[in-house]
Coordinates of C-alpha atoms and ligand atoms in Angstrom, one line a residue:
M22 CA 12.9 19.4 38.9
D23 CA 10.7 20.0 35.9
E24 CA 8.7 17.4 34.7
I25 CA 9.9 16.8 31.0
P26 CA 6.9 17.1 29.0
G27 CA 5.6 14.0 28.0
A28 CA 4.7 13.2 24.4
G29 CA 1.2 13.0 24.9
P30 CA -1.3 10.8 27.2
S31 CA 0.2 9.0 29.9
Q32 CA 0.3 5.3 29.9
A33 CA -2.5 5.1 32.6
S34 CA -5.0 7.0 30.7
S35 CA -4.2 5.6 27.3
G36 CA -4.2 1.9 28.9
Q37 CA -1.3 1.3 26.3
H38 CA -0.7 -2.3 27.4
S39 CA -3.8 -3.5 26.3
A40 CA -3.7 -5.3 23.0
A41 CA -6.8 -3.6 21.7
D42 CA -5.3 0.2 22.1
R43 CA -5.3 2.2 19.5
D44 CA -2.3 4.0 20.6
W45 CA -0.1 0.8 20.9
W46 CA 2.7 2.5 18.9
R47 CA 3.4 5.2 21.6
G48 CA 5.2 2.9 23.7
A49 CA 5.3 -0.4 22.5
A50 CA 8.4 -2.7 22.2
I51 CA 9.1 -3.3 18.4
Y52 CA 11.4 -6.3 17.3
E53 CA 12.9 -5.8 13.9
I54 CA 13.3 -9.0 12.0
Y55 CA 15.5 -9.4 9.1
P56 CA 13.8 -12.4 7.6
R57 CA 16.9 -13.9 5.7
S58 CA 18.6 -14.4 9.0
F59 CA 15.9 -15.0 11.8
A60 CA 15.2 -18.8 11.4
D61 CA 15.3 -21.0 8.2
A62 CA 12.1 -23.6 7.9
N63 CA 12.7 -25.1 4.7
G64 CA 16.6 -25.9 5.2
D65 CA 17.9 -23.9 2.2
G66 CA 20.2 -21.7 4.4
T67 CA 18.3 -18.6 4.4
G68 CA 15.6 -17.5 6.9
D69 CA 11.8 -17.6 5.9
L70 CA 8.4 -16.9 7.1
A71 CA 7.7 -20.4 8.3
G72 CA 10.6 -20.0 10.4
V73 CA 9.3 -17.0 12.0
R74 CA 6.0 -18.7 12.2
A75 CA 7.5 -21.4 14.0
R76 CA 9.4 -19.1 16.6
L77 CA 6.5 -16.9 17.5
P78 CA 6.1 -18.5 21.0
Y79 CA 10.0 -17.1 21.5
L80 CA 8.8 -13.7 20.7
R81 CA 5.8 -13.9 22.8
D82 CA 8.4 -15.1 25.8
L83 CA 10.6 -12.3 25.2
G84 CA 7.8 -9.9 25.7
I85 CA 7.4 -7.5 22.6
D86 CA 4.4 -6.1 21.2
A87 CA 5.3 -5.8 17.6
M88 CA 7.5 -7.1 14.8
W89 CA 9.0 -5.0 11.9
F90 CA 9.9 -7.0 9.0
T91 CA 12.6 -5.6 6.7
P92 CA 11.3 -6.4 3.0
W93 CA 9.9 -9.6 2.4
Y94 CA 8.8 -8.7 -1.1
Q95 CA 10.0 -10.3 -4.3
S96 CA 13.5 -9.0 -4.9
P97 CA 16.8 -9.8 -6.6
M98 CA 18.3 -9.0 -3.3
A99 CA 20.8 -6.5 -4.8
D100 CA 20.2 -4.8 -1.5
G101 CA 19.0 -7.5 1.0
G102 CA 15.4 -7.0 -0.4
Y103 CA 15.5 -3.0 -0.2
D104 CA 15.3 -3.6 -4.3
V105 CA 11.7 -4.5 -4.5
A106 CA 10.5 -6.0 -7.7
D107 CA 7.0 -6.6 -6.8
Y108 CA 5.2 -5.3 -3.6
R109 CA 2.4 -7.7 -3.8
A110 CA 4.3 -10.9 -3.9
I111 CA 6.4 -12.6 -1.3
D112 CA 9.9 -13.3 -2.2
P113 CA 9.9 -17.3 -2.9
L114 CA 13.1 -17.4 -0.7
F115 CA 10.6 -16.4 2.1
G116 CA 7.7 -18.0 1.3
D117 CA 4.4 -16.7 -0.4
L118 CA 1.4 -14.7 0.5
A119 CA -0.6 -16.9 2.1
E120 CA 2.4 -17.6 4.4
A121 CA 2.6 -13.9 5.3
E122 CA -1.2 -13.7 5.9
A123 CA -0.9 -17.0 8.2
L124 CA 2.1 -15.1 9.9
I125 CA 0.2 -12.0 10.4
S126 CA -2.8 -13.7 11.8
D127 CA -0.8 -16.2 14.1
A128 CA 1.2 -13.4 15.5
L129 CA -1.9 -11.3 16.4
G130 CA -2.9 -14.5 18.2
Y131 CA 0.4 -14.2 20.5
G132 CA -0.6 -10.5 21.0
I133 CA 2.2 -9.5 18.3
R134 CA 1.3 -6.7 15.9
T135 CA 3.2 -6.9 12.4
I136 CA 5.0 -3.8 11.0
I137 CA 6.1 -4.0 7.3
D138 CA 8.8 -1.9 5.5
V139 CA 7.8 0.0 2.3
V140 CA 10.5 1.5 0.1
P141 CA 9.4 4.4 -1.8
N142 CA 12.5 6.0 -2.7
H143 CA 13.4 3.4 -5.3
V144 CA 12.3 0.0 -6.8
S145 CA 14.4 -2.9 -8.2
D146 CA 15.8 -2.7 -11.7
Q147 CA 13.7 -5.8 -12.3
H148 CA 10.5 -3.9 -11.1
V149 CA 8.1 -4.3 -14.4
W150 CA 8.1 -0.4 -14.5
F151 CA 11.6 -0.2 -14.9
Q152 CA 11.8 -3.0 -17.5
Q153 CA 9.2 -1.1 -19.4
A154 CA 11.2 2.1 -19.1
I155 CA 14.3 0.6 -20.3
A156 CA 12.3 -1.1 -23.2
A157 CA 10.1 2.2 -24.2
G158 CA 13.5 4.1 -24.7
P159 CA 14.6 7.7 -24.2
G160 CA 11.5 10.3 -24.3
S161 CA 9.0 7.9 -23.5
P162 CA 6.2 8.2 -20.9
E163 CA 7.6 4.8 -19.2
R164 CA 10.9 6.8 -18.6
E165 CA 9.0 9.6 -16.7
R166 CA 8.4 7.5 -13.7
F167 CA 12.2 7.4 -12.8
W168 CA 14.9 10.2 -13.5
F169 CA 16.4 9.3 -16.8
R170 CA 18.6 12.1 -18.4
E171 CA 21.2 12.5 -21.0
G172 CA 24.8 12.6 -20.1
R173 CA 27.0 15.8 -20.1
G174 CA 29.7 16.2 -22.0
P175 CA 30.2 16.0 -25.8
N176 CA 29.3 12.3 -25.9
G177 CA 27.1 12.3 -23.0
E178 CA 29.9 10.1 -21.3
E179 CA 29.8 12.5 -18.0
P180 CA 26.6 11.9 -15.6
P181 CA 24.1 14.6 -15.6
N182 CA 25.1 15.9 -12.3
G183 CA 27.7 15.1 -9.3
W184 CA 25.4 13.7 -6.7
T185 CA 27.1 10.5 -5.2
S186 CA 25.4 7.3 -4.0
E187 CA 24.6 6.9 -0.4
F188 CA 26.6 3.5 -0.7
G189 CA 29.7 5.6 -2.3
G190 CA 30.3 5.9 -6.1
R191 CA 28.2 8.0 -8.2
A192 CA 24.4 8.2 -8.2
W193 CA 23.9 7.5 -11.9
S194 CA 24.3 4.9 -14.1
R195 CA 24.4 4.5 -17.7
L196 CA 22.0 2.0 -20.0
T197 CA 23.5 0.6 -22.9
A198 CA 21.1 0.0 -26.0
P199 CA 20.5 -3.5 -27.5
D200 CA 23.0 -2.6 -30.3
G201 CA 25.6 -1.9 -27.8
T202 CA 25.6 2.2 -28.1
P203 CA 25.7 3.9 -24.7
E204 CA 22.4 5.3 -23.9
Q205 CA 20.7 7.4 -21.0
W206 CA 21.6 7.6 -17.6
Y207 CA 19.1 7.0 -14.5
L208 CA 19.4 7.9 -11.1
H209 CA 20.0 5.8 -8.1
L210 CA 20.8 7.3 -4.7
F211 CA 21.7 3.5 -3.5
A212 CA 22.9 0.7 -5.6
A213 CA 22.8 0.5 -9.4
G214 CA 19.8 -1.9 -8.9
Q215 CA 17.8 0.5 -7.0
P216 CA 16.5 3.2 -9.4
D217 CA 14.9 6.1 -7.9
L218 CA 11.4 7.0 -8.5
N219 CA 10.0 10.2 -9.8
W220 CA 7.5 11.2 -6.8
G221 CA 6.2 14.2 -9.0
H222 CA 4.6 11.4 -11.3
P223 CA 1.1 10.6 -10.3
D224 CA 1.4 6.7 -11.1
V225 CA 4.2 6.8 -8.4
R226 CA 2.0 8.5 -5.6
R227 CA -1.1 6.1 -6.6
E228 CA 0.8 3.0 -6.6
H229 CA 2.2 3.3 -3.3
E230 CA -1.1 4.5 -1.8
D231 CA -2.4 1.2 -3.4
V232 CA 0.4 -0.6 -1.8
L233 CA -0.5 0.4 1.8
R234 CA -4.0 -0.3 1.0
F235 CA -3.1 -4.1 0.0
W236 CA -1.0 -4.6 3.2
F237 CA -3.4 -2.7 5.8
D238 CA -6.4 -5.1 4.2
R239 CA -4.0 -7.9 5.3
G240 CA -3.9 -6.8 8.7
V241 CA -0.6 -5.1 9.3
A242 CA -0.5 -2.8 12.1
G243 CA 2.1 -0.4 10.8
I244 CA 4.5 0.9 7.9
R245 CA 8.1 1.6 8.6
I246 CA 8.9 4.0 5.7
D247 CA 12.6 3.4 4.0
S248 CA 14.6 6.6 3.3
A249 CA 11.6 8.6 4.2
A250 CA 13.5 11.9 3.7
L251 CA 15.1 11.6 0.4
L252 CA 11.9 11.0 -2.0
A253 CA 11.1 14.2 -3.1
K254 CA 13.6 15.7 -5.8
D255 CA 14.1 19.2 -7.4
P256 CA 13.3 18.2 -11.0
A257 CA 15.9 20.5 -12.1
L258 CA 18.4 18.0 -10.7
P259 CA 21.0 20.7 -9.7
D260 CA 24.6 19.9 -8.3
L261 CA 24.5 20.2 -4.4
P262 CA 24.9 23.3 -3.0
I263 CA 27.6 23.8 -0.5
Q264 CA 25.5 24.6 2.5
P265 CA 21.5 24.3 1.4
L266 CA 19.0 25.9 3.4
P267 CA 16.6 23.4 5.3
G268 CA 14.4 22.5 2.7
E269 CA 16.4 23.4 -0.3
H270 CA 18.7 20.4 -0.5
P271 CA 17.8 18.9 -4.0
Y272 CA 17.0 15.6 -2.5
V273 CA 16.9 15.7 1.1
D274 CA 13.9 16.6 3.2
R275 CA 12.1 18.7 0.8
D276 CA 9.0 20.4 1.6
D277 CA 6.7 18.1 -1.0
L278 CA 7.1 15.3 1.4
Q279 CA 4.9 16.7 4.0
E280 CA 2.0 16.4 1.5
I281 CA 3.0 12.9 0.3
Y282 CA 3.1 11.7 3.9
R283 CA -0.3 13.3 4.9
S284 CA -1.9 11.4 2.3
W285 CA -0.6 8.3 3.6
R286 CA -1.8 9.5 6.9
R287 CA -5.3 9.8 5.9
I288 CA -5.2 6.0 4.4
A289 CA -3.8 4.9 7.6
E290 CA -6.8 6.7 9.5
E291 CA -9.4 4.7 7.3
Y292 CA -8.3 1.6 9.0
D293 CA -9.6 1.6 12.8
G294 CA -7.2 4.6 13.8
D295 CA -4.6 2.0 15.0
R296 CA -2.2 1.8 12.2
A297 CA 1.0 3.4 12.4
L298 CA 3.2 5.1 10.1
I299 CA 7.0 5.2 11.1
G300 CA 9.8 6.8 9.1
E301 CA 13.4 6.1 8.7
I302 CA 14.4 9.9 8.7
W303 CA 18.1 10.6 9.1
L304 CA 18.1 14.7 9.6
P305 CA 20.6 16.6 11.6
N306 CA 18.2 19.4 12.6
P307 CA 15.7 18.3 15.2
D308 CA 13.2 21.2 13.9
R309 CA 13.0 19.8 10.6
F310 CA 13.0 16.0 11.8
V311 CA 9.7 16.7 14.1
R312 CA 7.8 18.4 11.3
Y313 CA 7.5 14.7 10.3
L314 CA 5.8 14.1 13.3
R315 CA 2.7 16.6 13.4
S316 CA -0.4 15.0 14.1
D317 CA -1.5 14.7 10.4
V318 CA 1.8 13.4 9.0
L319 CA 3.7 10.6 10.3
H320 CA 3.3 8.6 13.9
A321 CA 6.8 8.2 14.7
A322 CA 10.4 8.2 13.5
F323 CA 13.5 6.5 14.5
N324 CA 15.8 8.4 16.9
F325 CA 19.1 8.1 15.4
D326 CA 20.4 11.0 17.3
F327 CA 20.4 8.7 20.5
L328 CA 21.4 5.5 18.2
T329 CA 24.5 7.1 17.2
A330 CA 25.6 8.8 20.3
P331 CA 28.6 7.6 22.1
W332 CA 28.7 6.1 25.7
D333 CA 29.0 9.4 27.4
A334 CA 26.7 10.5 30.1
E335 CA 26.5 14.4 28.8
V336 CA 26.0 13.5 25.2
L337 CA 23.2 11.0 26.1
R338 CA 21.7 13.3 28.4
T339 CA 21.4 16.1 25.8
S340 CA 20.0 13.8 23.3
I341 CA 17.4 12.7 25.6
D342 CA 16.4 16.2 26.7
T343 CA 16.3 17.3 22.9
T344 CA 14.4 14.3 21.9
L345 CA 11.9 14.6 24.4
M346 CA 11.5 18.3 24.0
M347 CA 11.0 18.5 20.3
H348 CA 8.7 15.5 20.4
G349 CA 6.7 16.8 23.2
R350 CA 6.1 20.0 20.8
V351 CA 4.2 18.2 18.4
G352 CA 2.9 15.5 20.5
A353 CA 4.5 12.8 19.3
P354 CA 6.1 9.7 21.2
A355 CA 9.8 9.1 21.1
T356 CA 11.5 6.1 20.1
W357 CA 14.7 4.6 21.6
V358 CA 16.8 2.3 19.5
L359 CA 20.3 0.9 19.9
S360 CA 20.5 -1.2 16.9
N361 CA 19.3 -2.2 13.6
H362 CA 20.2 -4.2 10.4
D363 CA 22.5 -1.0 9.3
I364 CA 24.3 -0.6 12.5
T365 CA 27.2 -2.1 14.2
R366 CA 26.1 -4.6 17.1
P367 CA 26.0 -2.6 20.3
V368 CA 28.3 -5.2 22.3
T369 CA 30.9 -4.6 19.7
R370 CA 30.5 -0.6 19.3
Y371 CA 30.4 0.0 23.1
G372 CA 33.4 -2.0 23.7
R373 CA 35.4 0.1 21.2
A374 CA 37.6 3.3 21.9
D375 CA 34.9 5.3 19.5
T376 CA 31.4 4.1 21.0
G377 CA 29.4 6.3 18.4
F378 CA 28.4 5.2 15.4
A379 CA 28.9 6.6 11.7
F380 CA 28.8 4.9 8.5
D381 CA 32.0 6.4 7.4
R382 CA 34.1 5.4 10.0
K383 CA 33.5 1.7 9.8
R384 CA 36.7 0.0 9.2
Y385 CA 38.1 -3.7 9.3
G386 CA 39.9 -4.7 12.6
T387 CA 38.9 -1.9 14.9
P388 CA 39.5 -3.4 18.4
S389 CA 36.7 -3.9 20.9
D390 CA 36.6 -5.0 24.3
R391 CA 34.0 -7.6 24.6
V392 CA 33.4 -7.8 28.1
L393 CA 33.3 -4.1 28.5
G394 CA 30.9 -3.7 25.5
E395 CA 28.6 -6.4 26.9
R396 CA 28.5 -4.5 30.3
R397 CA 27.6 -1.3 28.6
A398 CA 24.9 -2.7 26.3
R399 CA 23.1 -4.5 29.0
A400 CA 23.0 -1.0 30.9
A401 CA 22.0 0.9 27.5
A402 CA 19.3 -1.5 27.0
M403 CA 17.6 -1.0 30.3
L404 CA 18.4 2.8 29.9
A405 CA 16.6 2.8 26.6
M406 CA 13.7 0.6 27.7
A407 CA 13.0 2.9 30.9
L408 CA 12.8 6.0 28.8
P409 CA 9.3 7.7 27.8
G410 CA 8.1 6.4 24.3
A411 CA 8.7 3.2 22.0
Y412 CA 11.6 0.8 22.2
Y413 CA 13.0 -0.8 19.0
L414 CA 15.4 -3.6 19.0
F415 CA 16.8 -5.6 16.3
Q416 CA 17.0 -9.6 16.2
G417 CA 20.0 -10.8 18.2
E418 CA 20.4 -7.9 20.3
E419 CA 18.4 -9.7 23.1
L420 CA 21.2 -12.3 22.6
G421 CA 24.2 -10.0 22.8
L422 CA 25.4 -11.0 19.5
D423 CA 28.6 -9.3 18.4
E424 CA 29.3 -7.8 15.0
V425 CA 30.8 -10.5 13.0
E426 CA 33.8 -9.9 10.4
V427 CA 32.4 -11.7 7.6
P428 CA 35.1 -13.1 5.4
R429 CA 35.5 -10.8 2.4
E430 CA 34.6 -13.5 0.1
R431 CA 31.1 -14.1 1.5
I432 CA 30.1 -10.4 1.8
Q433 CA 27.0 -9.7 0.2
D434 CA 26.0 -6.0 1.0
P435 CA 26.4 -3.4 -1.9
M436 CA 27.7 -0.8 0.7
H437 CA 31.0 -2.8 0.8
F438 CA 31.5 -3.2 -2.7
R439 CA 30.7 0.2 -3.5
S440 CA 33.2 1.5 -1.1
G441 CA 36.0 -0.3 -2.9
G442 CA 36.3 -2.8 -0.1
V443 CA 37.3 -0.2 2.4
D444 CA 34.1 -0.5 4.4
P445 CA 33.1 -3.8 5.9
G446 CA 29.5 -3.1 5.1
R447 CA 26.5 -4.2 7.2
D448 CA 26.7 -8.0 6.9
G449 CA 28.2 -8.2 10.2
C450 CA 24.9 -7.5 12.0
R451 CA 22.9 -9.7 9.5
V452 CA 24.4 -13.2 10.3
P453 CA 21.8 -15.8 11.0
L454 CA 20.7 -16.2 14.4
P455 CA 22.1 -19.0 16.8
W456 CA 19.1 -20.9 18.5
D457 CA 20.3 -24.0 19.8
G458 CA 23.5 -26.8 19.5
E459 CA 27.0 -26.5 19.5
K460 CA 28.1 -25.3 16.0
P461 CA 26.7 -23.8 12.8
P462 CA 24.0 -23.6 12.0
Y463 CA 23.1 -23.6 15.5
G464 CA 19.4 -24.4 14.8
F465 CA 19.0 -21.6 12.5
S466 CA 18.3 -24.2 9.6
S467 CA 16.6 -27.3 9.8
G468 CA 19.1 -28.9 7.6
D469 CA 23.0 -29.2 8.1
V470 CA 23.7 -26.6 5.7
D471 CA 25.9 -23.5 5.2
T472 CA 23.9 -20.6 6.1
W473 CA 23.8 -17.5 3.4
L474 CA 26.3 -15.7 5.6
P475 CA 28.6 -17.7 7.8
Q476 CA 28.2 -18.0 11.5
P477 CA 31.1 -17.7 13.9
D478 CA 32.4 -21.1 15.3
D479 CA 32.4 -19.7 18.7
W480 CA 28.7 -19.0 19.2
A481 CA 27.7 -22.3 21.0
S482 CA 27.4 -20.4 24.3
M483 CA 25.1 -17.6 22.7
T484 CA 22.2 -19.6 21.5
A485 CA 19.0 -18.8 22.4
E486 CA 18.6 -22.3 24.0
A487 CA 21.9 -21.9 26.2
Q488 CA 21.0 -18.2 27.2
S489 CA 17.6 -19.5 28.2
A490 CA 19.0 -21.6 30.9
D491 CA 21.4 -19.2 32.4
P492 CA 19.7 -16.2 34.4
G493 CA 22.7 -14.1 34.1
S494 CA 22.4 -14.3 30.1
M495 CA 21.7 -11.1 28.0
L496 CA 18.5 -13.0 26.9
S497 CA 17.6 -13.5 30.7
L498 CA 18.0 -9.8 31.0
Y499 CA 15.9 -8.7 28.0
R500 CA 13.2 -10.8 29.1
M501 CA 13.2 -9.5 32.5
A502 CA 13.5 -6.0 31.6
L503 CA 10.7 -6.2 28.7
M504 CA 8.5 -8.1 31.3
V505 CA 9.0 -4.9 33.8
R506 CA 8.6 -2.3 31.1
R507 CA 5.2 -4.1 29.8
T508 CA 3.8 -4.6 33.3
H509 CA 5.0 -1.3 35.2
P510 CA 2.3 1.3 35.0
D511 CA 5.0 4.1 34.9
L512 CA 6.8 2.8 31.9
G513 CA 6.3 3.3 28.0
D514 CA 4.7 6.3 26.9
G515 CA 4.4 9.3 29.4
S516 CA 6.9 11.7 30.9
M517 CA 10.1 11.5 33.0
K518 CA 12.1 14.0 35.4
W519 CA 15.7 13.8 36.2
I520 CA 16.7 13.5 39.6
P521 CA 20.1 14.9 41.1
S522 CA 23.0 12.7 40.3
A523 CA 26.6 12.8 40.3
P524 CA 28.3 13.8 36.7
G525 CA 28.8 11.0 34.7
V526 CA 25.2 9.2 35.8
L527 CA 22.0 9.5 34.5
A528 CA 19.1 9.1 36.9
F529 CA 15.6 9.9 36.3
Q530 CA 12.0 9.1 37.5
R531 CA 8.9 7.8 35.6
G532 CA 5.8 8.5 37.6
D533 CA 5.7 8.0 41.3
S534 CA 7.2 4.6 41.6
F535 CA 10.0 4.1 39.2
I536 CA 13.6 5.3 38.8
N537 CA 16.4 4.5 36.4
I538 CA 19.7 5.0 37.3
T539 CA 22.8 4.4 34.7
N540 CA 26.3 4.7 35.6
L541 CA 28.6 5.9 32.7
D542 CA 31.4 7.0 35.0
T543 CA 34.3 4.9 35.8
D544 CA 33.6 4.8 39.6
P545 CA 30.5 2.9 41.5
C546 CA 27.9 5.4 42.4
E547 CA 25.3 5.6 45.5
L548 CA 21.6 4.6 44.4
P549 CA 19.2 7.2 45.3
S550 CA 17.0 6.6 48.4
H551 CA 14.7 3.2 47.5
E552 CA 12.6 0.5 49.1
R553 CA 13.0 -2.0 46.2
I554 CA 15.3 -2.9 43.4
W555 CA 13.3 -4.3 40.4
L556 CA 16.3 -5.0 38.2
T557 CA 20.1 -4.3 37.5
S558 CA 22.2 -4.9 34.7
A559 CA 25.2 -6.0 37.0
P560 CA 25.4 -7.1 40.4
L561 CA 25.6 -4.2 42.9
E562 CA 29.2 -3.7 44.8
G563 CA 28.6 -3.3 48.5
G564 CA 25.1 -1.7 47.9
R565 CA 26.5 0.7 45.4
L566 CA 26.0 0.4 41.4
P567 CA 29.3 -0.2 39.5
A568 CA 30.2 1.4 36.5
N569 CA 28.6 0.7 33.0
A570 CA 25.5 -0.5 34.8
T571 CA 21.9 0.4 35.2
A572 CA 19.6 -0.1 37.9
W573 CA 15.6 0.1 38.2
L574 CA 14.3 1.0 41.6
R575 CA 11.2 1.7 43.4
P576 CA 11.9 4.9 45.2
S577 CA 11.3 5.3 48.9
A578 CA 7.8 6.5 49.6
Ligands
NOJ611 C1 17.8 2.2 4.6 C2 17.7 0.6 4.8 O1 17.6 0.7 6.4 C3 18.9 0.3 4.3 O2 19.3 -1.4 4.8 C4 18.8 0.3 3.0 O3 20.2 -0.3 2.3 C5 18.6 1.6 2.5 N1 17.5 2.3 3.1 C6 18.1 1.6 1.1 O4 17.0 1.3 0.8

């Protein structure tokens, strides 16, 4: 049994559970807040920062170390705030800068750090730079901060190249001059309201470095970097090669990015050495992925390989092994994620025939076995929390919320519209949280309002209040598991070793006193020799661990 090299100092030596620890991000439990849908204090049907402030005791009781906010800045909300109009202002829907500062400081009082989202690949089409670029016209310096080009074809009616948007459709839109004549095209890898920035332009670099300082000065502990592998472009904007070599794709994972993030790292290091940069990096090649995690680049990145893996012991084992080996090489901690604001909710996903996740496989009406899905989601959460590294959870995951099929006429997600209505989009995991009561808005809003996305009528038993009273609920499981994770000296950052188990079973040990065993088989399995059971995701059956369940044990001495 080889010890799988940890990704750095063990928890015991780093003391990671102390609030003052510089390396907190290596083993933290980090809770993602989608502010529109967390809690609405002003009663307008949309969540806000005052709502989060009022619920900080809930987050403390849940046992998290930090919260990550998806963008809270001023935005026309063409993509749920990922279209930023002004980085130094909070969107009025959510509050104002003073409210954000108060939130950051109140949260610290509860031992909770704040991570914010920065979206460097693009801005909103309402951002002052883009407005200036439109007004200044073709050939102007203002346009050089973006990717404006003439169209192809005799009248420029064809886009400059054949790139497609990550949301579907073409990645270019054409402007129309005030007199109605068609004008230049601009690049947007996402929605038309999200023009891509030109990272070859010095203003773009300077501005983002300033934005980092602006928020670090206000006490934020970390930055989640949106679409972190897409910023740098080949300025020739060539059509996509059939099979680009690593680093040679015209806009994915280009080598220039390393130096951009090195400069961000230097800024982060100016602040007490405890600020973290966490990349949203979707790359299938693990060698390329971990280049971003070298000690002078980013601190951590989301582990999408694990997140998208199906409920299959061998696939998960391989994902865990590859993750730990690759992160170990660069000394970075792994991250374990089961859901976020872009991904189908775990209880729904794990109850389907296809338990993996891929954006292009999302369809309406995919059947899901709720009971099975919930069992697996409970087991998966404990598995993920037991692995070495940091654990990220998305609001509502701890309540076991399902993916909601939002009625088409209420959908807001541009992914749905740009797919021609084929893809249900991502709103199904963004529905406002149910806090208490019997019917919508379930305590989400202070008033009796229609929430920005409708909540289902059958969520009365899913509210935080109802689940708090039930020791068998998903919320109770998360509270207990996070408490064990927080207090057990062998959990969080560190190393693990596999222990022998039947096929279909994942069993590993952390330190001397902790075993995780997860049964992905169809039959119950024997537990390894143990002297104590810390927690199980489902009741044992005759002393054996049933299918689709996890147990945490103290091994026999
Ligand atoms: C990734 C974010 O998670 C997603 O929600 C957003 O739509 C895109 N980046 C574009 O910013």
